[in-house]
Every structure is written in structure tokens, then in C-alpha cells.
Amino acid sequence: MAYLGSNLQTGDPTRTIAQPLDADRFSGDASTTSFTLTRRVAYPTDIEVFVENIQQEPITAYNVNGTSLTFTEAPPTGTNNIYVVYKQTVGTTQVTLADGSVTYAKLANNIRLFTSDNLTPNGNNSVFTLSEPPADANTVFVTVDGVVQRAPVHYTTSGTTITFSSAPPANSNVHVRHLGFRTSTTVTALAANSTIITPILQGTMTANGSIIPGSNTTFDLGSTTARWSNIYTGDLHLSNEGREGNMVDGTKGNWTVQEGEQSLFLINNKTGKKYRFAIEEIK
């Protein structure tokens, strides 16, 4: 039988006192070539096989079919001289983690990032809307002016609604800390300069900074078949200096449209000249 490696007695895996959960042992008799595994595997490389402490080559020395392990030649006679280590199994996942091995970075974002809501009471309202639905009232930590509130005596929750048993005092500091494990919201924290491919955003998006394209005069806002309904903006700055000239005379320009109380103004930023749009009132 073609064995790979040398016969080393140091660290003999078959001499382990207790059989580990991720391994099988069999005894060869120099005639049996097929053995039944305790777990189902899909490929020969899903397991590591040792005979007399010598690792066997997948496909060349053995093959697998479900729970059947078949050698090309019968292993020699010996007690527990065949040792099988599972690297991957079909339909079964068994993982044992060492104490303290799960770090902050390995936790899901909706567990490690605790959302906070600061509510503003007016002394009359007892119902408020949270930024996301907690699993239940006990998965949020609620304080009113630093005094801890207790569910369901002082408040209850339903979806994104939190209802206090009595209206908090006007202008009091009502703080709600979500304690992870939210029901329908996943919080994803992206590192700076992260790239997102083709995102689909629903609802209203609020930006607390500028939205800048990755390169000059390359990307569009909307398209010929998907247009924005209305554009609300302050001054309008127009320039084609980062690309070829216009389609009329081929020149490039840099203009600013500004609003006046009675007129619209146009400023040529290259020459500094100022113009007023001719506006006709329609009655």
C-alpha cells in the first residue's frame, strides 16, 4: 500500500486517551478496504486519513462516498491503527471555541453597535417613536433625567413605539439605549473610504457632509430613463472644463446661476461678467 511520509512515533494520534469529537478510529486486518465513517463527507479532501501514523493521499490511497471510506489497498493489521480527522462534513457543523476567543471584531454589527435615542418630551406626550424596533421592552435601557425606568411598570414597547405610563416632564432628558439584538434592523458600520457596489436605498437619506463623485465629469445624477422629479438647491454652478467643449461651438465655460429678489443672475466665472435673465411675468 502506498503510504506517504515516515513512520514517526512522536505525537501518535492513535494513542490519545479519549477519542476527540472530530475524529474516527478503525482497526485494520490486512483484508478490509471499506470502513464506515460516523459523519458524511462530500470529498476525499474533507478528511485527513492516517494509517500507522502515516498520512494518506486523497484519491490515490483512499476515496469517500458519503459515510463510506474505501482504501485502494487494505490497511495492515493493527488495533486502532487507522485514524480519520474530519475537516468538513455534510449537513453537520461542530465548532468548539476556546474561552475568550470571540473578540469584539467577530461580533455582528447589530450586537456591538448600540443605538441611542434622545427623546424630547413636552410634558403632555407619553408616546414616542424610536429609531428602530427593539426585540422587547427589556432590550432597551431607558432613563428620565438619569432615573432608570423599569418595564413594563414605567413604559412598554411595540415595534418602533415606546409608550410611557405617564408623560415625562417637559424638557426632561429622556434617553433610550438599545442593547443589541434588534428585530428587523441591521446596523452596518463601514470603514472610511469603503466601496459599495450598486446599493439600493429606500426612504429618505440624510447626509451630514458633502457627496462627491469619485472622479470629475464622469458620473451622472439620474439617467435618460430615470430622472429626479425635482431639484432643490441654492446657487447652481455649471462647468464643462473637465471634459470636451459643448456641442454648439466646442468651447468650455464656467458659470454660476444665483437668485435675486426680483431677478435671476448669471455670472461668468472666467470673465467675471454678470448678466440678468430676461424674465416676463405671466398673469
CSV table of C-alpha atoms in Angstrom, one decimal:
chain,number,residue,atom,x,y,z
A,1,MET,CA,0.0,0.0,0.0
A,2,ALA,CA,1.4,3.5,-0.9
A,3,TYR,CA,1.9,5.4,2.3
A,4,LEU,CA,3.2,8.9,2.4
A,5,GLY,CA,5.7,10.1,4.9
A,6,SER,CA,7.8,8.4,7.6
A,7,ASN,CA,6.6,6.3,10.5
A,8,LEU,CA,7.1,8.6,13.5
A,9,GLN,CA,6.1,7.5,16.9
A,10,THR,CA,6.2,11.0,18.5
A,11,GLY,CA,2.8,12.5,18.9
A,12,ASP,CA,1.0,9.3,17.9
A,13,PRO,CA,-2.7,10.4,17.3
A,14,THR,CA,-4.0,6.9,17.9
A,15,ARG,CA,-2.6,6.9,21.5
A,16,THR,CA,-4.9,9.7,22.7
A,17,ILE,CA,-6.6,8.6,25.8
A,18,ALA,CA,-10.1,10.0,24.9
A,19,GLN,CA,-11.4,9.9,21.4
A,20,PRO,CA,-11.8,13.5,20.2
A,21,LEU,CA,-15.2,14.6,18.8
A,22,ASP,CA,-13.7,15.4,15.3
A,23,ALA,CA,-12.1,12.0,14.6
A,24,ASP,CA,-12.8,8.3,13.9
A,25,ARG,CA,-10.6,5.2,14.6
A,26,PHE,CA,-10.6,1.9,12.9
A,27,SER,CA,-8.6,-1.3,13.2
A,28,GLY,CA,-7.1,-2.8,10.1
A,29,ASP,CA,-7.0,-6.6,9.4
A,30,ALA,CA,-4.9,-6.6,6.1
A,31,SER,CA,-8.0,-7.6,4.1
A,32,THR,CA,-10.8,-5.0,4.8
A,33,THR,CA,-10.7,-2.0,2.5
A,34,SER,CA,-14.0,-0.3,3.3
A,35,PHE,CA,-14.9,1.4,6.6
A,36,THR,CA,-18.0,3.3,7.8
A,37,LEU,CA,-17.5,6.9,8.9
A,38,THR,CA,-19.6,8.4,11.7
A,39,ARG,CA,-20.1,11.5,9.6
A,40,ARG,CA,-21.0,12.1,6.0
A,41,VAL,CA,-18.4,13.8,3.8
A,42,ALA,CA,-18.5,15.0,0.2
A,43,TYR,CA,-14.9,14.9,-1.0
A,44,PRO,CA,-11.8,12.9,0.0
A,45,THR,CA,-10.1,16.2,0.9
A,46,ASP,CA,-12.8,16.8,3.6
A,47,ILE,CA,-10.9,14.4,5.8
A,48,GLU,CA,-7.3,13.6,6.7
A,49,VAL,CA,-6.5,9.8,7.0
A,50,PHE,CA,-3.6,8.3,8.8
A,51,VAL,CA,-2.6,4.6,8.7
A,52,GLU,CA,0.1,3.6,11.2
A,53,ASN,CA,0.6,7.4,11.7
A,54,ILE,CA,1.4,7.9,8.1
A,55,GLN,CA,-0.8,10.4,6.3
A,56,GLN,CA,-2.6,9.0,3.2
A,57,GLU,CA,-3.0,10.8,-0.1
A,58,PRO,CA,-6.6,11.6,-1.1
A,59,ILE,CA,-8.0,9.7,-4.1
A,60,THR,CA,-4.6,7.9,-4.6
A,61,ALA,CA,-4.7,6.0,-1.3
A,62,TYR,CA,-8.4,6.3,-0.4
A,63,ASN,CA,-11.8,7.7,-1.6
A,64,VAL,CA,-15.1,8.5,0.1
A,65,ASN,CA,-18.8,8.2,-0.7
A,66,GLY,CA,-21.0,9.7,2.0
A,67,THR,CA,-20.1,7.7,5.1
A,68,SER,CA,-18.1,5.1,3.3
A,69,LEU,CA,-14.3,5.3,3.4
A,70,THR,CA,-12.6,3.0,0.9
A,71,PHE,CA,-8.9,2.3,0.6
A,72,THR,CA,-7.2,1.3,-2.7
A,73,GLU,CA,-5.3,-1.3,-0.6
A,74,ALA,CA,-6.2,-3.0,2.7
A,75,PRO,CA,-4.5,-1.3,5.7
A,76,PRO,CA,-2.3,-3.7,7.7
A,77,THR,CA,-3.5,-5.4,10.8
A,78,GLY,CA,-3.4,-3.3,14.0
A,79,THR,CA,-5.6,-2.0,16.8
A,80,ASN,CA,-6.9,1.5,16.1
A,81,ASN,CA,-4.2,1.9,13.5
A,82,ILE,CA,-6.4,3.9,11.2
A,83,TYR,CA,-7.1,7.4,12.2
A,84,VAL,CA,-9.5,9.8,10.4
A,85,VAL,CA,-9.7,13.6,11.2
A,86,TYR,CA,-12.7,15.5,9.9
A,87,LYS,CA,-12.0,18.9,8.3
A,88,GLN,CA,-15.5,19.3,6.9
A,89,THR,CA,-18.7,17.3,6.9
A,90,VAL,CA,-22.0,17.4,5.0
A,91,GLY,CA,-25.0,18.7,7.0
A,92,THR,CA,-23.1,18.8,10.3
A,93,THR,CA,-21.1,21.7,11.7
A,94,GLN,CA,-19.5,21.3,15.1
A,95,VAL,CA,-17.3,24.0,16.3
A,96,THR,CA,-15.7,24.3,19.8
A,97,LEU,CA,-14.4,27.8,20.6
A,98,ALA,CA,-11.8,28.4,23.2
A,99,ASP,CA,-12.8,30.6,26.1
A,100,GLY,CA,-12.2,34.3,25.3
A,101,SER,CA,-11.6,33.6,21.6
A,102,VAL,CA,-14.6,35.6,20.3
A,103,THR,CA,-13.4,39.1,20.0
A,104,TYR,CA,-15.3,42.4,19.5
A,105,ALA,CA,-14.4,42.4,15.8
A,106,LYS,CA,-16.1,39.0,15.3
A,107,LEU,CA,-19.5,40.1,16.7
A,108,ALA,CA,-22.3,41.1,14.3
A,109,ASN,CA,-22.7,44.8,14.0
A,110,ASN,CA,-26.2,44.8,15.4
A,111,ILE,CA,-24.8,43.3,18.6
A,112,ARG,CA,-21.8,45.5,19.1
A,113,LEU,CA,-23.2,48.9,17.9
A,114,PHE,CA,-25.7,50.1,20.4
A,115,THR,CA,-28.1,52.7,19.0
A,116,SER,CA,-29.3,55.6,21.2
A,117,ASP,CA,-32.4,57.7,21.0
A,118,ASN,CA,-32.7,61.0,22.8
A,119,LEU,CA,-36.4,62.0,23.1
A,120,THR,CA,-37.8,65.5,23.7
A,121,PRO,CA,-41.0,65.5,25.8
A,122,ASN,CA,-43.3,68.5,26.1
A,123,GLY,CA,-44.9,67.3,29.3
A,124,ASN,CA,-48.1,66.0,27.6
A,125,ASN,CA,-46.9,63.3,25.2
A,126,SER,CA,-46.3,59.8,26.5
A,127,VAL,CA,-45.8,58.1,23.1
A,128,PHE,CA,-42.6,58.4,21.2
A,129,THR,CA,-41.1,56.8,18.1
A,130,LEU,CA,-37.7,55.0,18.3
A,131,SER,CA,-35.2,54.8,15.5
A,132,GLU,CA,-35.6,51.1,15.3
A,133,PRO,CA,-37.8,48.4,16.9
A,134,PRO,CA,-36.3,46.6,20.0
A,135,ALA,CA,-36.9,42.9,20.5
A,136,ASP,CA,-39.0,43.8,23.6
A,137,ALA,CA,-39.2,46.4,26.3
A,138,ASN,CA,-36.4,44.7,28.3
A,139,THR,CA,-33.9,45.1,25.5
A,140,VAL,CA,-33.7,48.9,25.9
A,141,PHE,CA,-32.3,50.8,28.8
A,142,VAL,CA,-34.5,53.9,29.5
A,143,THR,CA,-33.7,56.8,31.8
A,144,VAL,CA,-35.6,60.1,32.5
A,145,ASP,CA,-33.2,62.8,33.9
A,146,GLY,CA,-30.9,60.0,34.8
A,147,VAL,CA,-33.5,58.0,36.7
A,148,VAL,CA,-33.8,54.4,35.4
A,149,GLN,CA,-37.2,53.4,34.2
A,150,ARG,CA,-38.5,49.8,34.5
A,151,ALA,CA,-40.5,47.9,32.0
A,152,PRO,CA,-43.5,47.3,31.9
A,153,VAL,CA,-44.2,49.5,35.0
A,154,HIS,CA,-42.9,52.7,33.6
A,155,TYR,CA,-43.0,52.0,29.8
A,156,THR,CA,-43.9,49.5,27.1
A,157,THR,CA,-42.8,49.0,23.5
A,158,SER,CA,-44.5,47.9,20.3
A,159,GLY,CA,-42.5,48.0,17.1
A,160,THR,CA,-40.8,51.4,17.0
A,161,THR,CA,-43.2,52.9,19.5
A,162,ILE,CA,-42.4,53.4,23.2
A,163,THR,CA,-45.2,54.3,25.5
A,164,PHE,CA,-44.7,55.7,29.0
A,165,SER,CA,-47.2,55.1,31.7
A,166,SER,CA,-47.1,58.8,32.4
A,167,ALA,CA,-45.9,61.6,30.3
A,168,PRO,CA,-42.2,62.6,31.1
A,169,PRO,CA,-41.8,66.2,32.4
A,170,ALA,CA,-41.4,68.9,29.8
A,171,ASN,CA,-37.8,69.3,28.5
A,172,SER,CA,-36.6,66.4,30.6
A,173,ASN,CA,-33.7,64.3,29.3
A,174,VAL,CA,-35.3,61.0,28.1
A,175,HIS,CA,-32.6,58.7,26.9
A,176,VAL,CA,-33.2,55.2,25.3
A,177,ARG,CA,-30.2,52.9,24.8
A,178,HIS,CA,-30.8,49.9,22.5
A,179,LEU,CA,-29.0,46.8,23.9
A,180,GLY,CA,-28.3,45.0,20.7
A,181,PHE,CA,-30.2,42.1,19.0
A,182,ARG,CA,-32.7,44.2,17.2
A,183,THR,CA,-35.6,42.5,15.4
A,184,SER,CA,-35.6,43.9,11.8
A,185,THR,CA,-32.8,46.4,11.6
A,186,THR,CA,-29.2,45.6,10.8
A,187,VAL,CA,-26.7,48.3,11.6
A,188,THR,CA,-23.6,48.2,9.4
A,189,ALA,CA,-20.6,50.3,10.1
A,190,LEU,CA,-18.4,50.9,7.1
A,191,ALA,CA,-14.8,51.9,7.4
A,192,ALA,CA,-13.7,55.1,5.8
A,193,ASN,CA,-13.3,55.0,2.0
A,194,SER,CA,-15.3,51.8,1.8
A,195,THR,CA,-16.6,50.9,-1.6
A,196,ILE,CA,-20.3,49.8,-2.0
A,197,ILE,CA,-21.3,48.3,-5.4
A,198,THR,CA,-24.8,49.2,-6.6
A,199,PRO,CA,-26.6,49.9,-3.4
A,200,ILE,CA,-30.4,50.4,-3.3
A,201,LEU,CA,-31.5,53.0,-0.7
A,202,GLN,CA,-35.2,53.2,0.4
A,203,GLY,CA,-36.8,56.1,2.2
A,204,THR,CA,-35.1,59.4,3.0
A,205,MET,CA,-31.3,59.6,3.2
A,206,THR,CA,-29.8,62.3,5.3
A,207,ALA,CA,-26.2,63.4,4.6
A,208,ASN,CA,-24.2,65.3,7.2
A,209,GLY,CA,-21.5,66.1,4.7
A,210,SER,CA,-20.8,66.6,1.0
A,211,ILE,CA,-21.5,63.9,-1.5
A,212,ILE,CA,-18.6,63.9,-4.0
A,213,PRO,CA,-18.2,61.8,-7.1
A,214,GLY,CA,-15.1,59.6,-7.4
A,215,SER,CA,-13.8,61.4,-10.5
A,216,ASN,CA,-14.5,64.7,-12.3
A,217,THR,CA,-17.2,64.9,-15.0
A,218,THR,CA,-17.6,61.1,-15.1
A,219,PHE,CA,-20.8,60.1,-13.3
A,220,ASP,CA,-24.4,61.2,-13.7
A,221,LEU,CA,-27.2,62.1,-11.3
A,222,GLY,CA,-30.1,60.3,-12.8
A,223,SER,CA,-30.3,59.0,-16.3
A,224,THR,CA,-32.3,59.5,-19.6
A,225,THR,CA,-34.9,56.9,-18.3
A,226,ALA,CA,-34.8,57.5,-14.5
A,227,ARG,CA,-34.9,61.2,-13.7
A,228,TRP,CA,-35.2,63.1,-10.4
A,229,SER,CA,-38.6,64.7,-10.0
A,230,ASN,CA,-37.5,68.0,-8.5
A,231,ILE,CA,-34.2,69.5,-7.6
A,232,TYR,CA,-34.0,71.8,-4.6
A,233,THR,CA,-30.7,73.7,-4.4
A,234,GLY,CA,-29.1,77.0,-3.7
A,235,ASP,CA,-26.8,78.6,-6.3
A,236,LEU,CA,-26.3,76.5,-9.4
A,237,HIS,CA,-22.7,76.1,-10.5
A,238,LEU,CA,-22.1,74.9,-14.1
A,239,SER,CA,-18.8,74.0,-15.7
A,240,ASN,CA,-17.7,71.7,-18.5
A,241,GLU,CA,-14.0,72.5,-18.1
A,242,GLY,CA,-13.2,68.9,-17.0
A,243,ARG,CA,-14.2,67.4,-20.4
A,244,GLU,CA,-14.6,68.3,-24.1
A,245,GLY,CA,-16.3,71.5,-25.0
A,246,ASN,CA,-20.0,71.9,-25.6
A,247,MET,CA,-21.8,70.6,-28.7
A,248,VAL,CA,-22.6,74.1,-30.2
A,249,ASP,CA,-19.3,75.9,-30.5
A,250,GLY,CA,-17.0,73.5,-28.8
A,251,THR,CA,-15.9,76.0,-26.1
A,252,LYS,CA,-15.7,75.4,-22.4
A,253,GLY,CA,-17.4,77.6,-19.7
A,254,ASN,CA,-17.8,78.1,-16.0
A,255,TRP,CA,-21.0,79.8,-14.9
A,256,THR,CA,-23.0,80.4,-11.7
A,257,VAL,CA,-26.7,80.9,-11.5
A,258,GLN,CA,-27.8,83.0,-8.5
A,259,GLU,CA,-31.2,84.1,-7.2
A,260,GLY,CA,-32.2,87.7,-6.6
A,261,GLU,CA,-35.3,89.1,-5.1
A,262,GLN,CA,-36.7,90.2,-8.5
A,263,SER,CA,-34.3,88.5,-11.0
A,264,LEU,CA,-32.1,85.6,-11.7
A,265,PHE,CA,-28.5,86.4,-12.3
A,266,LEU,CA,-25.8,84.6,-14.4
A,267,ILE,CA,-22.1,85.1,-13.6
A,268,ASN,CA,-19.3,84.1,-16.0
A,269,ASN,CA,-16.7,82.9,-13.6
A,270,LYS,CA,-14.0,83.0,-16.3
A,271,THR,CA,-14.5,86.7,-17.2
A,272,GLY,CA,-16.2,88.0,-14.1
A,273,LYS,CA,-19.0,89.5,-16.1
A,274,LYS,CA,-22.6,89.5,-14.7
A,275,TYR,CA,-25.9,89.1,-16.5
A,276,ARG,CA,-29.6,89.2,-15.7
A,277,PHE,CA,-32.0,86.7,-17.1
A,278,ALA,CA,-34.9,88.4,-19.1
A,279,ILE,CA,-38.0,87.4,-17.2
A,280,GLU,CA,-41.5,88.0,-18.4
A,281,GLU,CA,-44.3,87.9,-15.9
A,282,ILE,CA,-47.3,85.8,-16.9
A,283,LYS,CA,-50.7,86.9,-15.5
